[in-house]
C-alpha positions as MATLAB code, in Angstrom:
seq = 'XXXXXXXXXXXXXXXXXXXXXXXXXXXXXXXXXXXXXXXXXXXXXXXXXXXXXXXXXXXXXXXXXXXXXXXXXXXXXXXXXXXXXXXXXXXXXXXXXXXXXXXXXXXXXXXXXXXXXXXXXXXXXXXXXXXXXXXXXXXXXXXXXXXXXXXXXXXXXXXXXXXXXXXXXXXXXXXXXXXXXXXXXXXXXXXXXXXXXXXXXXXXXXXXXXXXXXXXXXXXXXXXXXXXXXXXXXXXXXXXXXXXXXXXXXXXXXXXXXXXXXXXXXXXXXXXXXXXXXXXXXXXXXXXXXXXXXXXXXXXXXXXXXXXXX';
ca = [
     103.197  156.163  153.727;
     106.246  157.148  151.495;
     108.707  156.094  154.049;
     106.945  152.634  154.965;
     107.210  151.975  151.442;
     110.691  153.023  150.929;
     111.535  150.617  154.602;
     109.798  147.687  152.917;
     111.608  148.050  149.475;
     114.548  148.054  151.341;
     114.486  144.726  153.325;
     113.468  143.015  149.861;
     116.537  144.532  148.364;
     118.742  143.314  151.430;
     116.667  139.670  151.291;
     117.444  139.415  147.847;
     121.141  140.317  148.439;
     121.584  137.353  150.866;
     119.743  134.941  148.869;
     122.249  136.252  146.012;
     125.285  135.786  147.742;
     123.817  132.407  149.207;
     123.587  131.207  146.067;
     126.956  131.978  145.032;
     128.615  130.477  147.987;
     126.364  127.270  147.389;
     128.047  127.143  144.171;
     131.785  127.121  144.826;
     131.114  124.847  147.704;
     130.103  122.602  144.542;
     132.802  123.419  142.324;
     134.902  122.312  145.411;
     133.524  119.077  145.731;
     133.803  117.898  141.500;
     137.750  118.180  142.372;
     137.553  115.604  145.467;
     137.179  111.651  145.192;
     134.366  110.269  144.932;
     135.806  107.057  145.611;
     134.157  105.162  142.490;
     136.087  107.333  139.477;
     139.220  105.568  137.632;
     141.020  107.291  135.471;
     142.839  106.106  131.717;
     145.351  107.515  129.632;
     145.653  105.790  125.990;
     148.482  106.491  124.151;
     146.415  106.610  120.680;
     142.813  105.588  119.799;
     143.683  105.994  116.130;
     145.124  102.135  116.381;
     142.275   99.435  116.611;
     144.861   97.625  119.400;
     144.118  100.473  122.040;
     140.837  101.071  120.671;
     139.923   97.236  121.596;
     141.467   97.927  125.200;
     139.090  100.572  125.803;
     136.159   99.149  125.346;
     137.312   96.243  127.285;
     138.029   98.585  130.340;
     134.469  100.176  129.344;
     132.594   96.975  129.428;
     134.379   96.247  132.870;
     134.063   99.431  134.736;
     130.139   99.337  133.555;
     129.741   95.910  135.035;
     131.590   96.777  138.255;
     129.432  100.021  138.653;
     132.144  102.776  138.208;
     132.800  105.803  136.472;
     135.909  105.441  133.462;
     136.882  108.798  132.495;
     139.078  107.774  128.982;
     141.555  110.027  127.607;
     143.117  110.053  124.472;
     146.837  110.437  123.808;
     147.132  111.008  120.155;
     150.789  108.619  120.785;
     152.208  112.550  121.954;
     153.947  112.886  125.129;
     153.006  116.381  125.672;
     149.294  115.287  125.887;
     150.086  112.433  127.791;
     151.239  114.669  130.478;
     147.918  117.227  129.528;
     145.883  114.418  130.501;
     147.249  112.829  133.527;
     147.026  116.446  134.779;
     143.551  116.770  134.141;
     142.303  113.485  135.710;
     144.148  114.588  138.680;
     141.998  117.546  138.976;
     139.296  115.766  138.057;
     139.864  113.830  141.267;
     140.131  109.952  140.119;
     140.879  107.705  142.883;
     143.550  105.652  140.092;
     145.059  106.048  137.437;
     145.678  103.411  134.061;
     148.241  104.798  131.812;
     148.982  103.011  128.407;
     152.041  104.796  127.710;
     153.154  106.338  124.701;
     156.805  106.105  125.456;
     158.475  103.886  128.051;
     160.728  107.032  128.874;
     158.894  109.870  128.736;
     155.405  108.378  130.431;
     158.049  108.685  133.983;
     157.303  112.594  134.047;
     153.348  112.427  133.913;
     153.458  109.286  136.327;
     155.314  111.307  138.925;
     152.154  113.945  138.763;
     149.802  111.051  139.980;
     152.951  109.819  142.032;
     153.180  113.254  144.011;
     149.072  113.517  144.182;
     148.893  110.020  146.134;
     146.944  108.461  143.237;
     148.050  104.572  142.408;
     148.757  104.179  138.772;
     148.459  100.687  136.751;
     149.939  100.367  133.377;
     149.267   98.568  130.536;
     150.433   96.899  127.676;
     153.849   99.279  127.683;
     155.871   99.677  131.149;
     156.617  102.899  132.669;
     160.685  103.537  132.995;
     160.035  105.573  136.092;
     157.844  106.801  138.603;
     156.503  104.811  140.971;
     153.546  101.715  139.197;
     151.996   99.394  141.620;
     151.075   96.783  138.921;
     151.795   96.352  135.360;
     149.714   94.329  133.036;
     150.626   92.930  130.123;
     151.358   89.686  127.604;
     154.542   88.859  127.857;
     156.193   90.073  124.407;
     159.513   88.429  124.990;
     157.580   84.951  124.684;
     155.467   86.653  121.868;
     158.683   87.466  120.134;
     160.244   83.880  120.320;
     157.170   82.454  119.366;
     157.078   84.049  115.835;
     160.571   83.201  115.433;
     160.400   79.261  115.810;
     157.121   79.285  113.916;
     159.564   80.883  111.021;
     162.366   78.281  111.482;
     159.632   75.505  111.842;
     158.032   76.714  108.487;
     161.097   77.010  106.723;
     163.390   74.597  108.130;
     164.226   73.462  104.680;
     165.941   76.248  103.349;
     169.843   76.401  103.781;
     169.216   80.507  104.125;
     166.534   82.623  105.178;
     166.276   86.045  104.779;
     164.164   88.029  107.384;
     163.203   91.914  107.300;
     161.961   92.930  110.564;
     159.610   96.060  110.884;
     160.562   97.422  114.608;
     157.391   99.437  116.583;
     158.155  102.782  117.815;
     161.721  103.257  119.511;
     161.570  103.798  122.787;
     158.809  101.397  123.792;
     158.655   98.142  126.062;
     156.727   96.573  123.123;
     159.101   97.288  120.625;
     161.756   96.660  122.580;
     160.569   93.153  124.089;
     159.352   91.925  120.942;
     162.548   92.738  118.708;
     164.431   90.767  122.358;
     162.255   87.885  121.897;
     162.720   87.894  118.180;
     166.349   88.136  118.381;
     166.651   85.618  121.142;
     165.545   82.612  119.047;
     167.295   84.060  115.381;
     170.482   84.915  116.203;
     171.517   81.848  117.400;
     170.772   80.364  113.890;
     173.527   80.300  111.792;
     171.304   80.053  108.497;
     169.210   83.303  109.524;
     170.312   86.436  108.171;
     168.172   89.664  109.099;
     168.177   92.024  105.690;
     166.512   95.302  106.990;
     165.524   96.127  110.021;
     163.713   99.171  110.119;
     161.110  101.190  112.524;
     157.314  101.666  111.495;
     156.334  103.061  114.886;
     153.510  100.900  115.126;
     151.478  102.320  112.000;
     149.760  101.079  108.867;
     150.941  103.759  106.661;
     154.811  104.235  107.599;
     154.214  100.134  107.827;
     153.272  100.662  103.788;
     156.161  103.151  102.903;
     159.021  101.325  104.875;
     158.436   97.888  103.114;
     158.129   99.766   99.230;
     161.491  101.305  100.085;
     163.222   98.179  101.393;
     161.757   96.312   98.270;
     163.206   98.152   96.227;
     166.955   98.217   97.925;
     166.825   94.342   99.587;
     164.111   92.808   96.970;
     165.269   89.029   98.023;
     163.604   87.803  101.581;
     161.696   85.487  102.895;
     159.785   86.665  105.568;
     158.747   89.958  107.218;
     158.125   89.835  111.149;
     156.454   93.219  112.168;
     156.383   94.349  115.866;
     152.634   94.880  115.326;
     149.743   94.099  112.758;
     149.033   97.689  111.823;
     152.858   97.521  110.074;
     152.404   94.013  108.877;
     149.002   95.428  107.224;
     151.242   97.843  105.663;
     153.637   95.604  104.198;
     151.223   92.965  103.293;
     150.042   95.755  100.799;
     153.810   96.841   99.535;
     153.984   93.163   98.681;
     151.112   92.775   97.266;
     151.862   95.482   94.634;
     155.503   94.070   94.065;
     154.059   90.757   93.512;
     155.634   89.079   95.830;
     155.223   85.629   97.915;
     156.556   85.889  101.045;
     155.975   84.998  104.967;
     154.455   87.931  107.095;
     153.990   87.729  110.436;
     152.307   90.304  112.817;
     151.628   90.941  116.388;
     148.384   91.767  118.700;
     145.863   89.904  117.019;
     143.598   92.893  116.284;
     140.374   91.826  113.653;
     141.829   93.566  110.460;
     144.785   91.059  111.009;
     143.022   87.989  111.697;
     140.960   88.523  108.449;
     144.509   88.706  106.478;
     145.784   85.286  108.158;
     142.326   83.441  106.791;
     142.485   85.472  103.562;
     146.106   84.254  102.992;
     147.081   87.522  103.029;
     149.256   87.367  106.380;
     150.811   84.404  107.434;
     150.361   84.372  111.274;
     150.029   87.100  114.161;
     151.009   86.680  117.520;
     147.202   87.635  119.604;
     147.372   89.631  122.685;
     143.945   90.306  123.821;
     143.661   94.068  123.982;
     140.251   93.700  125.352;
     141.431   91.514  128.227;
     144.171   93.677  129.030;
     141.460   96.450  129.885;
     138.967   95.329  132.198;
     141.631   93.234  134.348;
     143.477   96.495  134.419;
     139.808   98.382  135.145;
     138.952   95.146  137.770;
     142.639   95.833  139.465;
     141.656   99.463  139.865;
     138.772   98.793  141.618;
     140.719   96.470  144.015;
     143.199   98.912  144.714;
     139.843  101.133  145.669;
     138.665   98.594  148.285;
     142.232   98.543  149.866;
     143.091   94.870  148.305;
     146.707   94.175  147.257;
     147.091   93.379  143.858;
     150.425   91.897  141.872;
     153.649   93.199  140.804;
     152.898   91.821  137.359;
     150.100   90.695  136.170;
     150.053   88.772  132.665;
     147.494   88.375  129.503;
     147.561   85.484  128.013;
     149.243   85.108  124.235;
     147.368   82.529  121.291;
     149.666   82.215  118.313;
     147.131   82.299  115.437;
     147.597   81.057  111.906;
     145.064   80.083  109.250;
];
């Protein structure tokens, strides 16, 4: 009796066993499978959510991807290249079938592309162009145009005065943006022989450098007549440096984000140039998809610009 119990307790043991190690194979097979495709997951790298500009974009790629019936993992750059990179990475492994990258630097954005380059994933970027790596389409207003625009609304508005002074307030160094809107900018000024730029100075983009930039150019070059900033965060900032040195003067912004479009009816900005952030995200999320179902998509594919004044 002893020994049929001791033969019976030992088949449950060696049942239980199996199941065990059953169970444990069942479950890498799993993990296996959350790193592979599933054909409906696009991937996006902001460069910072802390700007209402990018924060517009993603829940215009949200919205989209929702409608379309796929999965938008978003990640969050916090505008640091190192991250950047950290997050590519991780959507790699997370298997998305392609990538959007807003970059936060025109240069540095070449080093995480190449990641989703050498993993055969098809990356899309938006608002800011990659200087390397390999980008099947690029979407984006055109910020050259944007640039000129702001300029001949400045010589159309003061087209009386025998001088006027500007102070430009350049986004981060480094960018497309920046970069294209300062080219567009410069395109229409410098070719004016009664336009004289006072300070130009970089912001990177940001409400409170926007802020301390303008109180310390006040107070070295105190005569202008106009502030063009590469974006409306900055031109926030210096509304409020003006504000507190009493002063009357043009300021014009760019990307047409709410804060800013509330200024321009308050009288508080003059004009922004409006991209349409929200735009920019699902046709970059409806592109993705494309790409998914084996469609060709363009080179370059532009957003509309509206020039917005009170």
């Amino acid at each position: 009796m002893k020994k049929n119990i001791k033969k019976i307790m030992s088949v449950l043991a060696a049942g239980v066993l199996v199941l065990g190690l059953a169970g444990c194979g069942q479950g890498n097979q799993g993990g296996e499978e959350g790193q592979k495709s599933t054909g409906n997951k696009v991937g996006m790298v902001i460069s910072t959510l802390n700007n209402p500009f990018f924060v517009s974009m993603q829940e215009g790629a949200q919205a989209k991807a929702k409608e379309m019936g796929y999965d938008l993992i978003v990640l969050d750059s916090q505008n640091d290249p190192a991250k950047e990179r950290s997050n590519v990475e991780d959507l790699v492994q997370q298997g998305v079938s392609v990538l959007i990258v807003n970059p936060t630097d025109s240069d540095a954005v070449a080093n995480s592309i190449q990641i989703a380059n050498d993993a055969n994933i098809p990356v899309i970027t938006v608002d800011r162009q990659s200087n390397g790596g390999e980008v099947i389409s690029h979407i984006a207003s055109d910020n050259v145009k944007g640039g000129e625009m702001a300029a001949n609304y400045i010589l159309e508005q003061l087209k009386d005065k025998s001088e006027i002074k500007v102070v430009e307030l350049q986004g981060t160094p480094g960018t497309s943006a920046a970069r294209e809107r300062g080219q567009g900018f410069h395109n229409v000024i410098d070719k004016q022989t009664n336009v004289k730029v006072v300070a130009s100075q970089a912001a990177d983009f940001d409400r409170t450098k926007g802020l301390t930039v303008m109180e310390n150019i006040i107070q070295a070059q105190p005569e202008f007549d106009v502030v063009f900033a590469h974006n409306d965060e900055m031109a926030l900032g210096a509304v409020k440096a003006i504000k507190t040195a009493n002063k009357n003067v043009m300021v014009i912004g760019f990307d047409g984000n709410d804060d800013a479009k509330d200024a321009v009816q308050k009288g508080d900005m003059t004009a922004t140039v409006a991209q349409q952030p929200s735009l920019m995200g699902s046709t970059a999320v409806e592109n993705a998809v494309k790409v998914i179902k084996g469609e060709t998509i363009e080179k370059q594919i532009p957003v509309e610009l509206q020039f917005i004044t009170k």
